[in-house]
Short mmCIF file of C-alpha atoms and ligand atoms in Angstrom, two decimals:
data_model
loop_
_atom_site.label_atom_id
_atom_site.label_comp_id
_atom_site.label_asym_id
_atom_site.label_seq_id
_atom_site.Cartn_x
_atom_site.Cartn_y
_atom_site.Cartn_z
CA MET A 1 53.09 -105.66 46.55
CA LYS A 2 51.57 -108.69 44.87
CA ILE A 3 52.25 -109.02 41.13
CA THR A 4 50.15 -111.74 39.52
CA GLU A 5 51.07 -113.92 36.55
CA LEU A 6 49.18 -115.80 33.90
CA TYR A 7 48.86 -119.58 34.29
CA ILE A 8 49.26 -121.46 31.00
CA ASP A 9 49.91 -125.15 30.38
CA GLY A 10 50.85 -125.85 33.99
CA SER A 11 53.28 -122.91 34.40
CA PHE A 12 53.11 -119.36 35.66
CA ALA A 13 54.30 -116.76 33.15
CA ALA A 14 54.25 -113.05 32.43
CA PRO A 15 52.28 -111.97 29.35
CA VAL A 16 54.28 -112.30 26.11
CA ALA A 17 54.03 -108.56 25.51
CA GLY A 18 54.55 -107.74 29.21
CA GLY A 19 52.24 -105.23 30.86
CA SER A 20 50.01 -105.09 33.89
CA PHE A 21 47.18 -103.07 35.38
CA ASP A 22 46.46 -102.03 38.94
CA ALA A 23 44.19 -103.62 41.51
CA VAL A 24 42.75 -100.79 43.58
CA ASN A 25 41.17 -101.06 47.03
CA PRO A 26 37.86 -99.17 46.62
CA ALA A 27 37.74 -98.21 50.31
CA THR A 28 41.14 -96.47 50.27
CA GLU A 29 41.60 -95.83 46.53
CA GLU A 30 45.12 -97.30 46.95
CA VAL A 31 46.79 -99.73 44.59
CA PHE A 32 47.49 -103.02 46.38
CA ALA A 33 48.46 -105.39 43.55
CA HIS A 34 49.46 -105.47 39.89
CA ILE A 35 47.65 -107.81 37.54
CA ALA A 36 49.22 -109.40 34.46
CA ALA A 37 47.60 -107.95 31.33
CA GLY A 38 47.18 -110.98 29.06
CA GLN A 39 46.60 -110.31 25.36
CA ALA A 40 45.47 -112.27 22.30
CA GLU A 41 48.82 -114.05 21.98
CA ASP A 42 48.59 -115.32 25.58
CA VAL A 43 44.98 -116.39 25.04
CA ASP A 44 46.05 -118.35 21.98
CA LYS A 45 48.74 -120.18 23.96
CA ALA A 46 46.28 -120.97 26.74
CA VAL A 47 43.57 -122.23 24.39
CA ARG A 48 46.07 -124.41 22.50
CA ALA A 49 47.28 -125.86 25.82
CA ALA A 50 43.69 -126.61 26.85
CA ARG A 51 42.97 -128.12 23.43
CA ARG A 52 46.00 -130.41 23.68
CA ALA A 53 45.12 -131.40 27.23
CA PHE A 54 41.61 -132.23 26.11
CA ASP A 55 42.42 -134.04 22.85
CA GLU A 56 45.52 -135.92 23.96
CA GLY A 57 45.80 -135.71 27.75
CA PRO A 58 44.44 -137.98 30.47
CA TRP A 59 41.93 -135.57 32.07
CA PRO A 60 38.76 -136.26 30.02
CA ARG A 61 39.47 -140.00 29.99
CA MET A 62 40.56 -140.66 33.57
CA PRO A 63 38.20 -142.41 36.01
CA ALA A 64 35.78 -139.89 37.52
CA ALA A 65 37.05 -140.83 41.00
CA GLU A 66 40.52 -139.51 40.08
CA ARG A 67 39.11 -136.24 38.78
CA ALA A 68 36.99 -136.02 41.93
CA ALA A 69 40.08 -136.50 44.11
CA ALA A 70 41.79 -133.58 42.31
CA LEU A 71 38.70 -131.40 42.85
CA ARG A 72 38.75 -132.26 46.55
CA ARG A 73 42.39 -131.17 46.74
CA ILE A 74 41.38 -127.83 45.20
CA SER A 75 38.52 -127.51 47.70
CA LYS A 76 40.92 -128.13 50.58
CA GLY A 77 43.41 -125.67 49.10
CA ILE A 78 40.71 -122.97 49.16
CA SER A 79 39.59 -123.85 52.70
CA ASP A 80 43.20 -123.81 53.95
CA ARG A 81 43.68 -120.28 52.60
CA LEU A 82 40.16 -119.01 53.39
CA ALA A 83 41.25 -116.12 55.62
CA GLU A 84 43.86 -114.87 53.16
CA ILE A 85 41.59 -115.17 50.11
CA SER A 86 38.65 -113.50 51.90
CA ALA A 87 40.82 -110.56 52.94
CA LEU A 88 42.02 -110.14 49.35
CA GLU A 89 38.44 -110.34 48.02
CA THR A 90 37.43 -107.57 50.42
CA ALA A 91 40.45 -105.47 49.44
CA ASP A 92 39.70 -105.93 45.74
CA ASN A 93 35.92 -105.72 45.62
CA GLY A 94 35.10 -103.75 48.79
CA LYS A 95 32.53 -106.23 50.15
CA PRO A 96 32.31 -106.64 53.95
CA LEU A 97 34.67 -109.35 55.18
CA PRO A 98 31.94 -111.70 56.51
CA GLU A 99 30.38 -111.65 53.02
CA ALA A 100 33.76 -112.46 51.46
CA GLU A 101 34.24 -115.32 53.94
CA TRP A 102 30.82 -116.62 52.99
CA ASP A 103 31.72 -116.51 49.25
CA ILE A 104 35.06 -118.24 49.69
CA GLY A 105 33.63 -120.96 51.96
CA ASP A 106 30.98 -121.48 49.31
CA ALA A 107 33.64 -121.70 46.58
CA ALA A 108 35.37 -124.52 48.49
CA PHE A 109 32.02 -126.31 48.84
CA VAL A 110 31.24 -126.01 45.11
CA PHE A 111 34.38 -128.06 44.32
CA GLU A 112 33.30 -130.69 46.90
CA TYR A 113 29.80 -130.83 45.46
CA TYR A 114 31.00 -131.34 41.88
CA ALA A 115 33.56 -133.92 42.99
CA ASP A 116 30.64 -135.95 44.39
CA LEU A 117 28.54 -135.36 41.30
CA ALA A 118 31.32 -136.49 38.93
CA GLU A 119 31.43 -139.80 40.80
CA THR A 120 27.66 -140.28 40.90
CA ASP A 121 27.32 -139.43 37.24
CA ALA A 122 30.02 -141.94 36.25
CA ALA A 123 28.33 -144.61 38.38
CA ASN A 124 25.11 -144.14 36.43
CA GLY A 125 26.66 -145.26 33.12
CA PRO A 126 24.94 -145.26 29.70
CA THR A 127 21.14 -145.43 29.67
CA PRO A 128 19.53 -148.08 27.43
CA VAL A 129 16.57 -146.77 25.41
CA ASP A 130 13.87 -148.95 23.85
CA VAL A 131 13.64 -147.76 20.23
CA GLY A 132 10.76 -150.06 19.32
CA ASP A 133 12.70 -152.26 16.90
CA ALA A 134 14.17 -155.47 18.36
CA ARG A 135 17.03 -155.50 15.80
CA PHE A 136 18.46 -152.30 17.33
CA GLU A 137 19.88 -151.52 20.72
CA SER A 138 20.45 -147.86 21.66
CA THR A 139 22.17 -146.30 24.63
CA VAL A 140 22.52 -142.68 25.59
CA SER A 141 25.56 -141.44 27.45
CA THR A 142 27.33 -138.17 28.06
CA GLU A 143 30.97 -137.23 27.73
CA PRO A 144 33.10 -134.14 28.40
CA LEU A 145 32.12 -131.25 26.12
CA GLY A 146 35.61 -130.00 25.27
CA VAL A 147 37.54 -126.77 25.74
CA VAL A 148 35.69 -124.10 27.69
CA GLY A 149 36.35 -120.35 27.55
CA ALA A 150 34.99 -118.89 30.81
CA ILE A 151 34.53 -115.14 31.25
CA THR A 152 33.42 -113.82 34.63
CA PRO A 153 32.42 -110.56 36.39
CA TRP A 154 33.72 -108.65 39.41
CA ASN A 155 30.83 -108.84 41.88
CA PHE A 156 31.68 -112.29 43.29
CA PRO A 157 35.12 -112.55 41.69
CA LEU A 158 36.18 -115.99 42.90
CA LEU A 159 32.74 -117.55 43.35
CA MET A 160 31.45 -116.72 39.85
CA ALA A 161 34.64 -118.22 38.41
CA VAL A 162 34.28 -121.35 40.54
CA TRP A 163 30.64 -121.81 39.41
CA LYS A 164 32.17 -122.52 35.98
CA VAL A 165 35.60 -123.99 36.79
CA ALA A 166 34.39 -126.66 39.25
CA PRO A 167 31.62 -128.23 37.11
CA ALA A 168 33.69 -127.91 33.92
CA LEU A 169 36.62 -129.76 35.51
CA ALA A 170 34.33 -132.32 37.15
CA ALA A 171 32.72 -132.97 33.78
CA GLY A 172 36.17 -133.65 32.24
CA CYS A 173 36.52 -130.40 30.29
CA CYS A 174 39.67 -128.26 30.00
CA ILE A 175 39.25 -124.56 30.64
CA VAL A 176 40.66 -121.10 30.05
CA LEU A 177 39.38 -118.63 32.65
CA LYS A 178 39.30 -114.88 31.98
CA PRO A 179 38.14 -113.08 35.14
CA SER A 180 37.07 -109.43 35.27
CA GLU A 181 39.93 -106.95 34.99
CA HIS A 182 38.27 -105.05 37.87
CA CYS A 183 38.78 -107.90 40.38
CA SER A 184 41.27 -110.60 39.36
CA VAL A 185 43.38 -111.18 42.47
CA THR A 186 41.53 -114.13 43.99
CA CYS A 187 41.40 -115.94 40.65
CA ALA A 188 45.21 -115.65 40.58
CA ILE A 189 45.22 -117.39 43.97
CA LEU A 190 42.90 -120.07 42.54
CA ALA A 191 45.57 -120.73 39.87
CA GLU A 192 48.15 -121.25 42.65
CA ILE A 193 45.81 -123.68 44.42
CA ILE A 194 45.06 -125.61 41.22
CA ASP A 195 48.79 -125.72 40.43
CA ALA A 196 49.45 -127.27 43.84
CA ALA A 197 46.59 -129.76 43.31
CA ASP A 198 48.61 -131.42 40.56
CA LEU A 199 46.23 -131.44 37.60
CA PRO A 200 47.70 -132.41 34.21
CA ALA A 201 49.23 -129.41 32.41
CA GLY A 202 46.78 -127.42 30.29
CA VAL A 203 43.62 -128.59 32.06
CA PHE A 204 43.17 -125.23 33.81
CA ASN A 205 44.57 -121.97 32.44
CA LEU A 206 44.19 -118.41 33.70
CA ILE A 207 44.40 -115.34 31.51
CA THR A 208 43.89 -112.08 33.36
CA GLY A 209 43.34 -109.11 31.08
CA THR A 210 40.74 -106.69 29.78
CA GLY A 211 37.48 -107.64 28.09
CA PRO A 212 38.14 -106.02 24.71
CA GLU A 213 41.61 -107.64 24.50
CA ALA A 214 41.79 -110.97 26.35
CA GLY A 215 38.01 -111.52 26.56
CA GLN A 216 37.34 -110.87 22.89
CA ALA A 217 40.31 -113.05 21.84
CA LEU A 218 38.90 -115.90 23.91
CA THR A 219 35.37 -115.60 22.51
CA ASP A 220 36.74 -115.48 18.94
CA HIS A 221 39.14 -118.41 19.31
CA PRO A 222 38.19 -121.23 16.92
CA LEU A 223 39.56 -123.99 19.17
CA VAL A 224 37.11 -123.19 22.00
CA ASP A 225 34.07 -125.49 22.09
CA LYS A 226 31.96 -123.64 24.66
CA LEU A 227 31.75 -120.08 25.95
CA ALA A 228 30.51 -119.79 29.51
CA PHE A 229 29.84 -116.16 30.34
CA THR A 230 28.62 -114.18 33.33
CA GLY A 231 28.31 -110.42 33.04
CA SER A 232 26.23 -107.63 31.57
CA VAL A 233 23.63 -107.96 28.84
CA ALA A 234 25.69 -105.71 26.54
CA THR A 235 28.78 -107.94 26.75
CA GLY A 236 26.65 -111.09 26.72
CA ARG A 237 25.31 -110.00 23.34
CA LYS A 238 28.90 -109.74 22.01
CA VAL A 239 29.78 -113.16 23.44
CA MET A 240 26.70 -114.70 21.83
CA THR A 241 27.56 -113.06 18.50
CA ALA A 242 31.06 -114.56 18.66
CA ALA A 243 29.58 -117.95 19.60
CA ALA A 244 27.19 -117.72 16.65
CA ALA A 245 30.05 -116.92 14.26
CA GLY A 246 31.91 -120.05 15.36
CA ILE A 247 28.78 -122.20 16.03
CA ARG A 248 29.90 -122.77 19.61
CA THR A 249 27.81 -123.69 22.62
CA VAL A 250 27.18 -120.69 24.84
CA SER A 251 25.76 -120.09 28.29
CA LEU A 252 24.92 -116.59 29.49
CA GLU A 253 24.30 -115.48 33.07
CA LEU A 254 23.31 -111.83 32.71
CA GLY A 255 21.70 -109.02 34.63
CA GLY A 256 18.37 -108.60 36.37
CA LYS A 257 15.83 -106.18 37.78
CA SER A 258 14.15 -108.57 40.12
CA PRO A 259 10.83 -107.83 41.85
CA PHE A 260 9.95 -108.44 45.51
CA ILE A 261 6.20 -108.56 46.20
CA VAL A 262 5.19 -107.87 49.80
CA PHE A 263 1.56 -108.51 50.82
CA ASP A 264 -0.17 -106.63 53.64
CA ASP A 265 -0.42 -109.66 55.97
CA CYS A 266 3.37 -109.66 56.51
CA ASP A 267 5.18 -108.96 59.72
CA ILE A 268 6.81 -105.59 59.03
CA ASP A 269 10.19 -106.32 60.61
CA LYS A 270 10.54 -109.61 58.73
CA ALA A 271 9.61 -107.94 55.46
CA VAL A 272 12.02 -105.05 56.04
CA GLU A 273 14.86 -107.41 56.97
CA TRP A 274 14.53 -109.31 53.67
CA ILE A 275 14.01 -106.18 51.57
CA VAL A 276 17.20 -104.68 53.03
CA PHE A 277 19.14 -107.92 52.60
CA GLY A 278 17.74 -108.31 49.08
CA ILE A 279 19.14 -104.99 47.89
CA PHE A 280 21.98 -103.87 50.15
CA TRP A 281 23.78 -107.20 50.60
CA ASN A 282 27.03 -107.11 48.57
CA LYS A 283 26.32 -103.36 48.07
CA GLY A 284 23.50 -104.20 45.68
CA GLU A 285 26.13 -105.46 43.22
CA VAL A 286 24.18 -108.67 42.86
CA CYS A 287 22.59 -109.88 39.62
CA SER A 288 19.59 -111.24 41.52
CA ALA A 289 19.19 -108.20 43.82
CA THR A 290 15.50 -107.56 44.46
CA SER A 291 15.79 -103.97 43.29
CA ARG A 292 12.07 -103.42 42.54
CA VAL A 293 9.93 -103.73 45.64
CA LEU A 294 6.13 -103.86 45.39
CA VAL A 295 4.25 -103.32 48.64
CA GLN A 296 0.49 -103.77 49.09
CA LYS A 297 -1.20 -100.43 49.74
CA ASN A 298 -2.42 -101.10 53.31
CA LEU A 299 1.10 -101.83 54.50
CA TYR A 300 2.92 -99.22 52.43
CA PRO A 301 3.14 -96.25 54.89
CA GLN A 302 4.21 -98.31 57.94
CA LEU A 303 6.62 -100.40 55.92
CA MET A 304 8.25 -97.35 54.33
CA ALA A 305 8.77 -95.77 57.76
CA ARG A 306 10.45 -98.86 59.21
CA LEU A 307 12.46 -99.52 56.03
CA THR A 308 13.83 -95.97 56.08
CA GLU A 309 14.76 -96.29 59.76
CA VAL A 310 16.60 -99.61 59.25
CA THR A 311 18.32 -98.42 56.05
CA GLU A 312 19.60 -95.26 57.71
CA ALA A 313 21.10 -97.35 60.53
CA ILE A 314 23.25 -99.52 58.21
CA LYS A 315 26.92 -99.17 59.10
CA ILE A 316 28.89 -98.02 56.04
CA GLY A 317 32.67 -98.38 55.81
CA ALA A 318 35.67 -100.34 54.63
CA GLY A 319 34.85 -104.03 54.32
CA ASP A 320 37.48 -105.04 56.88
CA GLU A 321 36.04 -102.76 59.58
CA ASP A 322 34.06 -104.51 62.31
CA GLY A 323 30.28 -104.38 61.97
CA VAL A 324 30.26 -102.81 58.49
CA LYS A 325 27.26 -103.97 56.45
CA LEU A 326 27.80 -101.80 53.36
CA GLY A 327 31.20 -101.43 51.71
CA PRO A 328 32.31 -99.12 48.90
CA ILE A 329 31.24 -99.56 45.28
CA VAL A 330 33.78 -101.73 43.45
CA ASN A 331 35.52 -98.94 41.52
CA LYS A 332 35.29 -95.39 40.22
CA LEU A 333 33.68 -96.50 36.95
CA GLN A 334 30.83 -98.29 38.72
CA TYR A 335 30.56 -95.48 41.31
CA ASP A 336 29.99 -93.00 38.47
CA LYS A 337 27.40 -95.30 36.87
CA VAL A 338 25.43 -95.67 40.11
CA MET A 339 25.62 -91.92 40.77
CA ALA A 340 24.33 -91.27 37.23
CA ALA A 341 21.44 -93.68 37.84
CA ILE A 342 20.62 -91.86 41.10
CA ASP A 343 20.64 -88.53 39.24
CA SER A 344 18.28 -89.93 36.63
CA GLY A 345 16.05 -91.18 39.48
CA LYS A 346 16.00 -87.70 41.03
CA SER A 347 14.76 -86.19 37.78
CA SER A 348 12.31 -89.01 37.00
CA GLY A 349 9.53 -87.85 39.29
CA ALA A 350 10.30 -90.56 41.87
CA LYS A 351 10.51 -89.55 45.54
CA LEU A 352 14.02 -89.83 47.02
CA VAL A 353 13.34 -91.18 50.52
CA THR A 354 16.89 -91.56 51.82
CA GLY A 355 20.49 -91.72 50.57
CA GLY A 356 21.09 -90.41 47.08
CA GLY A 357 24.81 -89.71 47.26
CA ARG A 358 28.05 -89.95 49.20
CA PRO A 359 27.55 -90.49 52.94
CA ASP A 360 28.42 -87.41 55.01
CA GLY A 361 32.07 -87.15 55.96
CA MET A 362 33.27 -90.09 53.83
CA ASN A 363 35.49 -88.32 51.34
CA THR A 364 37.83 -91.14 50.39
CA GLY A 365 36.63 -94.40 48.84
CA TYR A 366 33.76 -95.06 46.45
CA PHE A 367 31.01 -94.97 49.06
CA ILE A 368 27.35 -94.42 48.25
CA ALA A 369 24.69 -94.25 50.96
CA PRO A 370 21.96 -96.89 50.72
CA THR A 371 19.30 -95.23 48.62
CA ILE A 372 15.52 -95.61 48.48
CA PHE A 373 13.29 -94.19 45.76
CA ALA A 374 9.52 -94.45 46.29
CA ASP A 375 6.51 -93.91 44.00
CA VAL A 376 8.72 -94.55 40.99
CA PRO A 377 7.19 -94.03 37.55
CA THR A 378 7.21 -97.46 35.92
CA ASP A 379 8.68 -96.05 32.71
CA ALA A 380 11.62 -94.47 34.59
CA GLU A 381 15.06 -95.83 33.79
CA ILE A 382 15.68 -96.60 37.48
CA TRP A 383 12.60 -98.84 37.50
CA ARG A 384 13.47 -100.66 34.29
CA GLU A 385 17.26 -100.88 34.12
CA GLU A 386 19.72 -102.69 36.34
CA ILE A 387 21.65 -100.21 38.53
CA PHE A 388 23.97 -102.71 40.20
CA GLY A 389 24.42 -100.65 43.33
CA PRO A 390 22.69 -99.95 46.68
CA VAL A 391 19.57 -98.39 45.19
CA VAL A 392 16.05 -99.76 45.64
CA CYS A 393 12.85 -98.62 43.90
CA ILE A 394 9.52 -99.05 45.68
CA ASN A 395 5.93 -98.85 44.49
CA ALA A 396 2.55 -99.70 45.99
CA PHE A 397 0.00 -102.14 44.51
CA ASP A 398 -3.67 -103.01 45.12
CA THR A 399 -4.31 -106.63 44.17
CA GLU A 400 -2.34 -109.83 43.60
CA GLU A 401 -3.04 -109.48 39.89
CA ASP A 402 -1.69 -105.90 39.82
CA ALA A 403 1.45 -107.03 41.62
CA LEU A 404 2.10 -109.80 39.11
CA THR A 405 1.52 -107.51 36.15
CA LEU A 406 3.98 -104.95 37.53
CA ALA A 407 6.50 -107.64 38.50
CA ASN A 408 6.51 -109.38 35.14
CA ASP A 409 6.67 -106.13 33.17
CA SER A 410 10.44 -106.31 32.69
CA ALA A 411 12.94 -107.25 30.02
CA TYR A 412 14.69 -109.34 32.67
CA GLY A 413 13.70 -112.58 34.38
CA LEU A 414 16.50 -113.65 36.68
CA ALA A 415 14.78 -113.76 40.08
CA GLY A 416 11.72 -112.73 42.05
CA ALA A 417 10.50 -112.88 45.63
CA VAL A 418 7.14 -112.95 47.36
CA MET A 419 6.27 -112.48 51.01
CA SER A 420 2.95 -113.29 52.67
CA ASP A 421 1.60 -115.28 55.61
CA ASP A 422 -0.73 -116.97 53.12
CA LEU A 423 1.47 -119.76 51.76
CA ASP A 424 -1.04 -120.74 49.06
CA ARG A 425 -0.85 -117.22 47.74
CA CYS A 426 2.96 -117.39 47.80
CA GLU A 427 2.94 -120.59 45.74
CA ARG A 428 0.41 -119.09 43.29
CA VAL A 429 2.53 -115.98 42.78
CA ALA A 430 5.76 -118.00 42.54
CA ALA A 431 4.24 -120.07 39.74
CA LYS A 432 3.22 -116.94 37.81
CA LEU A 433 6.47 -114.96 38.13
CA ARG A 434 8.48 -115.22 34.90
CA ALA A 435 11.93 -115.81 36.37
CA GLY A 436 14.37 -118.65 36.93
CA ILE A 437 14.82 -118.16 40.68
CA ILE A 438 11.96 -117.48 43.08
CA TRP A 439 12.18 -116.87 46.81
CA ILE A 440 9.20 -117.30 49.14
CA ASN A 441 9.36 -115.32 52.39
CA CYS A 442 13.05 -114.49 51.86
CA SER A 443 15.35 -113.04 49.19
CA GLN A 444 18.83 -114.06 48.00
CA PRO A 445 19.94 -117.21 49.85
CA THR A 446 20.78 -119.81 47.23
CA PHE A 447 22.39 -123.21 47.31
CA THR A 448 24.92 -125.07 45.18
CA GLN A 449 22.52 -127.99 44.76
CA VAL A 450 19.84 -126.01 42.86
CA PRO A 451 20.07 -124.49 39.36
CA TRP A 452 20.82 -120.79 38.87
CA GLY A 453 19.91 -118.76 35.80
CA GLY A 454 17.37 -116.50 34.20
CA TYR A 455 14.54 -116.12 31.70
CA LYS A 456 14.32 -113.44 29.00
CA SER A 457 17.29 -111.02 28.84
CA SER A 458 18.75 -112.48 32.04
CA GLY A 459 20.41 -115.27 30.14
CA ILE A 460 20.54 -118.67 28.56
CA GLY A 461 21.27 -121.91 30.40
CA ARG A 462 21.72 -122.80 34.05
CA GLU A 463 24.66 -123.03 36.41
CA LEU A 464 24.92 -125.04 39.65
CA GLY A 465 23.07 -128.22 40.60
CA THR A 466 23.03 -131.15 38.20
CA ALA A 467 22.12 -128.76 35.34
CA GLY A 468 25.41 -126.96 35.92
CA PHE A 469 27.28 -130.23 35.41
CA ALA A 470 25.23 -131.30 32.38
CA ALA A 471 26.08 -127.94 30.81
CA PHE A 472 29.68 -129.16 30.39
CA ARG A 473 28.81 -132.57 28.89
CA GLU A 474 27.92 -133.58 25.34
CA THR A 475 25.19 -136.16 24.81
CA LYS A 476 25.92 -139.16 22.64
CA GLN A 477 23.64 -141.93 21.39
CA ILE A 478 25.16 -145.23 20.31
CA THR A 479 22.84 -147.40 18.22
CA ARG A 480 23.81 -151.02 17.56
CA PHE A 481 22.34 -153.21 14.84
CA ASP A 482 22.15 -156.95 15.17
CA HIS A 483 24.36 -157.69 12.15
CA SER A 484 23.47 -161.37 12.03
CA GLU A 485 20.58 -159.89 10.03
CA SER A 486 20.76 -158.10 6.66
CA TRP A 487 19.32 -154.61 6.29
CA GLY A 488 17.90 -155.53 2.87
CA TRP A 489 17.32 -152.05 1.39
CA TYR A 490 19.66 -152.00 -1.61
CA ILE A 491 20.79 -155.61 -1.54
CA GLU A 492 18.27 -158.39 -1.24
CA PRO A 493 19.09 -160.72 1.66
CA GLU A 494 20.46 -164.02 0.40
CA SER A 495 17.85 -166.74 0.38
CA ALA A 496 18.10 -169.13 3.25
CA GLU A 497 18.58 -172.09 0.83
P1 NAD B 1 30.78 -106.96 32.05
O1 NAD B 1 29.86 -107.46 31.01
O2 NAD B 1 31.29 -105.57 31.95
O3 NAD B 1 32.08 -107.88 32.13
C1 NAD B 1 32.00 -109.26 32.36
C2 NAD B 1 33.22 -109.93 31.77
O4 NAD B 1 33.21 -109.77 30.35
C3 NAD B 1 34.55 -109.36 32.26
O5 NAD B 1 35.47 -110.40 32.46
C4 NAD B 1 34.98 -108.50 31.08
O6 NAD B 1 36.38 -108.32 31.00
C5 NAD B 1 34.48 -109.32 29.91
N1 NAD B 1 34.31 -108.58 28.67
C6 NAD B 1 34.06 -107.27 28.49
N2 NAD B 1 34.01 -106.98 27.16
C7 NAD B 1 34.20 -108.14 26.50
C8 NAD B 1 34.23 -108.51 25.13
N3 NAD B 1 34.06 -107.61 24.16
N4 NAD B 1 34.43 -109.81 24.81
C9 NAD B 1 34.60 -110.74 25.76
N5 NAD B 1 34.59 -110.45 27.09
C10 NAD B 1 34.40 -109.16 27.44
O7 NAD B 1 30.05 -107.22 33.43
P2 NAD B 1 30.55 -106.80 34.89
O8 NAD B 1 30.37 -105.33 35.04
O9 NAD B 1 31.87 -107.41 35.18
O10 NAD B 1 29.50 -107.58 35.80
C11 NAD B 1 28.29 -107.06 36.15
C12 NAD B 1 27.17 -107.72 35.37
O11 NAD B 1 27.22 -109.14 35.58
C13 NAD B 1 25.80 -107.29 35.85
O12 NAD B 1 24.98 -107.02 34.75
C14 NAD B 1 25.30 -108.51 36.61
O13 NAD B 1 23.91 -108.59 36.69
C15 NAD B 1 25.92 -109.62 35.86
N6 NAD B 1 25.99 -110.84 36.69
C16 NAD B 1 25.13 -111.86 36.42
C17 NAD B 1 25.14 -113.01 37.21
C18 NAD B 1 24.19 -114.14 36.95
O14 NAD B 1 24.39 -115.20 37.52
N7 NAD B 1 23.16 -113.98 36.15
C19 NAD B 1 26.04 -113.11 38.26
C20 NAD B 1 26.91 -112.05 38.51
C21 NAD B 1 26.88 -110.91 37.69
#
């Protein structure tokens, strides 16, 4: 059985106080690995190592091409072990294997992308700025931000970590990663790959451990310059409070309750395909899941019939079983939360169309049947709050204006989707949706090259794309005075005679 270790200052080590917790396969409920339980003392060692590597080591100062080469070695290390890492991700999180393979392939690509970006950025050099006074010359440049404390969730365990680790390293930062205690195994493999890629000691550090212990110690550590967090709104609030106490930069990628507006000129099968993908992909454990679907009245009855038929045909099972499209919920805790949300939906006045509990005959594993609620009261908790499971809420609307009002009536603003044959209408709606990510005639596919992040309670800042790189750089102006001249404010310039 695999027993993971912490990775601090270029070496693998057990936690100072010892201790581990179990990694459980949610399809079998069996323990398959033990994870090192890092504590505050381990976090302190890791942060000090990162601080030293940043302040005194070569990483932030080396030519971008050398950093890029190291990132490419990491990318290759992930690609070389893709099958092994994907299988572990499925065992840990429960997601179907093809989805895990997609995530891990993507993780390798993210390192490639940021390797390229580090080189392009360095080639651009400082930008001269005309300040309107010929005696002065100003340039603006960026430099590595410092020591990053990264805290990540369990729904895309490796990929969410890589969204922070790759740009932070590319930008010249040093990092301490604290993955979710519910899925840490693939981040332990990432530490092995980074170790083999020969980065200077202390540049990358891994502390596995719980949120209240290792996570809190990382957010409170005074030697951390930036906190990069992905997770729930409740924890994000704590991270932001800790950042405020230490006046540290913070980025937050939080939850969502994203709308999907379907107009009545849509092809039903295409609409159903994207609705199903938008909510049941990754078991609905997706921050951007389009969990509120708004269907125009004329199409509502036919669409509901086809949606129910397709949903009921989804193959449910262990993620490593052929053809499975819906795996188990990540763990018992989340299973209980989703079941509680379904119970609240049942008593909210909404109509339970299909699902609503454990699939028949599946008594082991944290399985929940894909669930549809229709005609959901818009003040119901299931309409307003993130469920983070395979549960979709559907309502009908009359006009484009009604749809937008319903869609934007949310505390969240991560994503939104619109589907119509009328592309002008799609663009109009996209412009009016208050969210950071909008899909037209699809839902969920996203690319490393474009920024990811939300409005309102869905977060602060952006990951991915060039914004994701800039998020790990500080901006510096250098202003030069032509000192052949006197300033002449307190001391009169000497006369020319
Ligand atoms: P969570 O908030 O429970 O945990 C996230 C991380 O925070 C974990 O590593 C956890 O150990 C740590 N943590 C917990 N308490 C802490 C504390 N007091 N101090 C510091 N760290 C602490 O979230 P989760 O259940 O792992 O993930 C699900 C949530 O993540 C959902 O709300 C989802 O929408 C969100 N998410 C958002 C995005 C995005 O890009 N916006 C992506 C994926 C997931």
